[in-house]
CSV table of C-alpha atoms in Angstrom, one decimal:
chain,number,residue,atom,x,y,z
A,1,VAL,CA,332.0,170.2,149.6
A,2,TYR,CA,329.8,167.9,151.7
A,3,PRO,CA,326.3,168.9,150.4
A,4,VAL,CA,327.4,169.2,146.8
A,5,TYR,CA,329.8,166.3,146.3
A,6,ILE,CA,329.8,163.9,149.3
A,7,ALA,CA,326.2,163.6,150.3
A,8,PRO,CA,325.0,162.5,146.7
A,9,LEU,CA,327.4,159.6,146.9
A,10,THR,CA,325.2,157.7,149.4
A,11,ASN,CA,321.7,159.1,148.6
A,12,HIS,CA,319.8,160.3,145.7
A,13,TYR,CA,318.9,164.0,145.9
A,14,GLU,CA,316.1,165.7,144.0
A,15,PRO,CA,314.3,169.0,144.2
A,16,LEU,CA,311.2,169.0,146.4
A,17,ALA,CA,308.0,169.0,144.3
A,18,GLU,CA,306.5,172.5,143.9
A,19,GLY,CA,303.7,173.1,146.3
A,20,PRO,CA,302.6,174.9,149.4
A,21,LEU,CA,305.2,173.1,151.6
A,22,LYS,CA,308.1,174.1,149.4
A,23,GLN,CA,307.0,177.7,149.4
A,24,GLN,CA,306.5,177.8,153.1
A,25,ILE,CA,310.1,176.4,153.7
A,26,LEU,CA,311.6,179.0,151.3
A,27,SER,CA,309.6,181.7,153.0
A,28,LEU,CA,311.0,180.7,156.3
A,29,ALA,CA,314.4,180.7,154.8
A,30,ARG,CA,314.1,184.2,153.4
A,31,ALA,CA,312.8,185.5,156.8
A,32,ASN,CA,315.8,184.1,158.5
A,33,ASP,CA,318.5,185.1,156.0
A,34,VAL,CA,319.2,181.6,154.8
A,35,PRO,CA,320.5,182.0,151.2
A,36,ALA,CA,318.8,179.0,149.6
A,37,ASP,CA,316.7,179.2,146.5
A,38,ASN,CA,315.6,175.5,146.4
A,39,VAL,CA,314.6,172.7,148.7
A,40,TRP,CA,316.0,169.1,148.2
A,41,GLN,CA,314.7,165.8,149.3
A,42,PHE,CA,316.7,162.6,149.6
A,43,ASP,CA,316.0,158.9,150.1
A,44,ALA,CA,317.3,158.4,153.7
A,45,SER,CA,314.8,155.5,154.0
A,46,ARG,CA,317.5,153.4,152.4
A,47,GLN,CA,319.4,153.6,155.6
A,48,SER,CA,316.8,153.9,158.4
A,49,ASN,CA,313.3,155.2,159.2
A,50,ARG,CA,314.6,158.1,161.2
A,51,ILE,CA,313.2,161.6,160.4
A,52,SER,CA,315.8,164.3,159.7
A,53,ALA,CA,316.7,167.4,157.7
A,54,ASN,CA,319.7,169.7,157.4
A,55,VAL,CA,320.9,173.1,156.2
A,56,ALA,CA,324.5,173.0,155.0
A,57,GLY,CA,327.0,174.7,152.8
A,58,PHE,CA,328.4,178.2,152.4
A,59,MET,CA,329.9,180.5,149.7
A,60,GLY,CA,327.1,179.8,147.3
A,61,THR,CA,326.6,176.1,148.1
A,62,THR,CA,324.0,176.5,150.9
A,63,ARG,CA,321.1,174.1,150.5
A,64,ILE,CA,318.0,172.9,152.5
A,65,ALA,CA,317.5,169.1,152.5
A,66,LEU,CA,315.0,166.9,154.1
A,67,THR,CA,314.5,163.2,154.2
A,68,ASP,CA,311.8,161.2,152.5
A,69,ASN,CA,311.1,159.9,156.1
A,70,LEU,CA,310.2,163.3,157.3
A,71,LEU,CA,307.9,163.9,154.3
A,72,THR,CA,306.0,160.6,154.8
A,73,GLN,CA,306.0,160.5,158.7
A,74,GLY,CA,305.6,164.2,159.5
A,75,THR,CA,302.8,166.6,159.1
A,76,THR,CA,303.3,170.0,157.3
A,77,ASP,CA,303.7,171.8,160.7
A,78,GLU,CA,306.1,169.1,162.0
A,79,THR,CA,308.2,169.5,158.9
A,80,LEU,CA,308.3,173.3,159.2
A,81,ALA,CA,309.2,172.9,162.9
A,82,VAL,CA,312.1,170.6,162.2
A,83,LEU,CA,313.4,172.9,159.4
A,84,GLY,CA,313.2,175.9,161.8
A,85,HIS,CA,315.5,173.9,164.1
A,86,GLU,CA,317.9,173.1,161.3
A,87,MET,CA,318.0,176.7,160.1
A,88,GLY,CA,318.8,177.7,163.6
A,89,HIS,CA,322.0,175.7,163.4
A,90,TYR,CA,322.9,177.5,160.2
A,91,VAL,CA,322.1,181.0,161.2
A,92,MET,CA,324.0,180.7,164.6
A,93,GLY,CA,327.0,179.3,162.9
A,94,HIS,CA,327.0,176.0,164.8
A,95,VAL,CA,329.1,174.1,162.2
A,96,GLY,CA,332.0,176.5,162.7
A,97,ARG,CA,331.6,176.6,166.4
A,98,GLY,CA,331.4,172.8,166.6
A,99,LEU,CA,334.5,172.4,164.5
A,100,LEU,CA,336.4,174.8,166.8
A,101,LEU,CA,335.3,173.3,170.0
A,102,MET,CA,335.6,169.7,169.0
A,103,GLY,CA,339.1,170.6,167.5
A,104,LEU,CA,340.2,171.7,170.9
A,105,VAL,CA,338.9,168.5,172.4
A,106,THR,CA,340.9,166.6,169.8
A,107,ILE,CA,344.1,168.6,170.6
A,108,ALA,CA,343.5,167.8,174.3
A,109,GLY,CA,343.1,164.2,173.2
A,110,PHE,CA,346.5,164.1,171.6
A,111,ALA,CA,348.1,165.6,174.7
A,112,PHE,CA,346.4,162.9,176.8
A,113,LEU,CA,347.8,160.2,174.5
A,114,ALA,CA,351.3,161.6,174.6
A,115,PHE,CA,351.3,161.8,178.3
A,116,GLY,CA,349.5,158.5,178.9
A,117,PHE,CA,351.7,156.6,176.5
A,118,ARG,CA,354.9,157.9,178.3
A,119,VAL,CA,353.5,156.9,181.7
A,120,ALA,CA,352.2,153.5,180.6
A,121,THR,CA,355.4,152.5,178.7
A,122,ASP,CA,357.6,153.8,181.6
A,123,PHE,CA,355.7,151.6,183.9
A,124,PHE,CA,354.9,148.5,181.8
A,125,GLY,CA,357.4,149.0,178.9
A,126,GLY,CA,359.8,146.3,180.0
A,127,SER,CA,357.1,143.6,180.1
A,128,TRP,CA,355.5,144.9,176.9
A,129,ASP,CA,358.8,145.6,175.0
A,130,VAL,CA,357.3,148.8,173.9
A,131,ARG,CA,359.1,152.1,174.4
A,132,ARG,CA,358.4,154.4,171.5
A,133,VAL,CA,355.2,155.8,170.3
A,134,GLU,CA,355.9,155.0,166.6
A,135,ASP,CA,356.3,151.3,167.4
A,136,VAL,CA,353.2,149.6,165.9
A,137,ALA,CA,353.2,147.3,168.9
A,138,GLY,CA,352.1,150.3,171.0
A,139,LEU,CA,348.9,150.8,168.9
A,140,PRO,CA,346.6,148.8,171.4
A,141,VAL,CA,348.0,151.1,174.2
A,142,LEU,CA,347.0,154.2,172.1
A,143,ALA,CA,343.6,152.7,171.4
A,144,GLY,CA,343.0,152.0,175.0
A,145,LEU,CA,344.0,155.5,176.1
A,146,MET,CA,341.8,157.0,173.5
A,147,SER,CA,338.8,155.0,174.7
A,148,ILE,CA,339.5,156.2,178.3
A,149,PHE,CA,339.9,159.9,177.1
A,150,MET,CA,336.7,159.8,175.1
A,151,PHE,CA,334.8,158.3,178.0
A,152,LEU,CA,336.1,160.9,180.4
A,153,MET,CA,335.2,163.7,177.9
A,154,THR,CA,331.7,162.6,177.4
A,155,PRO,CA,330.2,165.2,179.6
A,156,VAL,CA,332.2,167.9,177.8
A,157,THR,CA,331.3,166.7,174.2
A,158,ASN,CA,327.7,166.2,175.4
A,159,GLY,CA,327.7,169.7,176.8
A,160,ILE,CA,329.0,171.2,173.6
A,161,THR,CA,326.5,169.5,171.3
A,162,ARG,CA,323.5,169.7,173.6
A,163,THR,CA,324.0,173.4,174.1
A,164,MET,CA,323.9,174.0,170.4
A,165,GLU,CA,320.9,171.7,170.0
A,166,HIS,CA,319.1,173.7,172.8
A,167,GLN,CA,319.9,177.0,171.0
A,168,ALA,CA,318.5,175.6,167.8
A,169,ASP,CA,315.4,174.4,169.5
A,170,ILE,CA,314.7,177.9,170.9
A,171,PHE,CA,315.4,179.5,167.5
A,172,GLY,CA,313.1,177.1,165.7
A,173,LEU,CA,310.3,177.6,168.2
A,174,ASN,CA,310.6,181.4,167.8
A,175,ALA,CA,310.9,181.2,164.0
A,176,VAL,CA,308.1,178.8,163.2
A,177,ARG,CA,305.8,179.4,166.2
A,178,LYS,CA,304.5,175.8,166.2
A,179,PRO,CA,305.5,174.4,169.6
A,180,ASP,CA,302.9,171.5,169.5
A,181,ALA,CA,304.2,170.4,166.1
A,182,PHE,CA,307.8,170.5,167.3
A,183,SER,CA,306.9,168.4,170.3
A,184,THR,CA,305.2,165.7,168.3
A,185,ALA,CA,308.1,165.7,165.8
A,186,ILE,CA,310.6,165.2,168.7
A,187,ARG,CA,308.6,162.3,170.0
A,188,LYS,CA,308.7,160.6,166.5
A,189,LEU,CA,312.5,161.3,166.5
A,190,TYR,CA,313.0,159.6,169.9
A,191,THR,CA,311.2,156.3,169.2
A,192,ASN,CA,314.5,154.4,170.2
A,193,ARG,CA,315.6,156.7,173.0
A,194,LYS,CA,314.5,157.5,176.5
A,195,LEU,CA,312.6,160.8,176.8
A,196,GLU,CA,313.4,160.8,180.6
A,197,PRO,CA,316.8,159.1,181.2
A,198,ASP,CA,318.0,158.9,184.8
A,199,LYS,CA,320.9,161.1,186.0
A,200,CYS,CA,323.7,158.7,185.2
A,201,GLU,CA,322.3,158.1,181.6
A,202,ASP,CA,321.9,161.8,181.1
A,203,ILE,CA,325.6,162.4,182.0
A,204,VAL,CA,327.3,159.6,180.1
A,205,SER,CA,324.9,158.6,177.3
A,206,TYR,CA,326.2,159.3,173.8
A,207,TYR,CA,322.9,160.9,172.5
A,208,ASP,CA,323.6,164.4,171.6
A,209,HIS,CA,320.2,166.1,171.2
């Protein structure tokens, strides 16, 4: 649904022009059993200058897409290195795994909210005049509890996403065999992020790659 109907609502998608780059991308896809017969580009420069690409869809909707930023800022080798990483996500089923694991985190979040709301209202309910979770006056309590939960779960959610990103990195390096190009592409991607954060930043920062 997303690549076919939702993504085109915010950006203009068009087939990548015929040429050596397109053929190399499709060859890489065939070599890794990615069932895509075309490559799409879209105008992400409308939103930012960040380079990116993705491989999304299933049951006949699988498509490879890359941003105009990647085409203008990256070399051919860098573009292939980034696409190898994105194909890794697809081949290793990271979308389904991510949905499952983040779904479990969400269920734990609801349990935390239910328990925390009872504790908070039992302790402060007389002063707040809030006793029931369906009372709209308790919404700030729920919002506060959700903020606490998401902060406490940051190492877990970071662990989930970073593990999958690391796996896709290794897949891409093995598939494309262009480690230097991948390195320079990563440095372009991280223009606004620390390449070497300190330990505290590494644990609680919200970057996921």
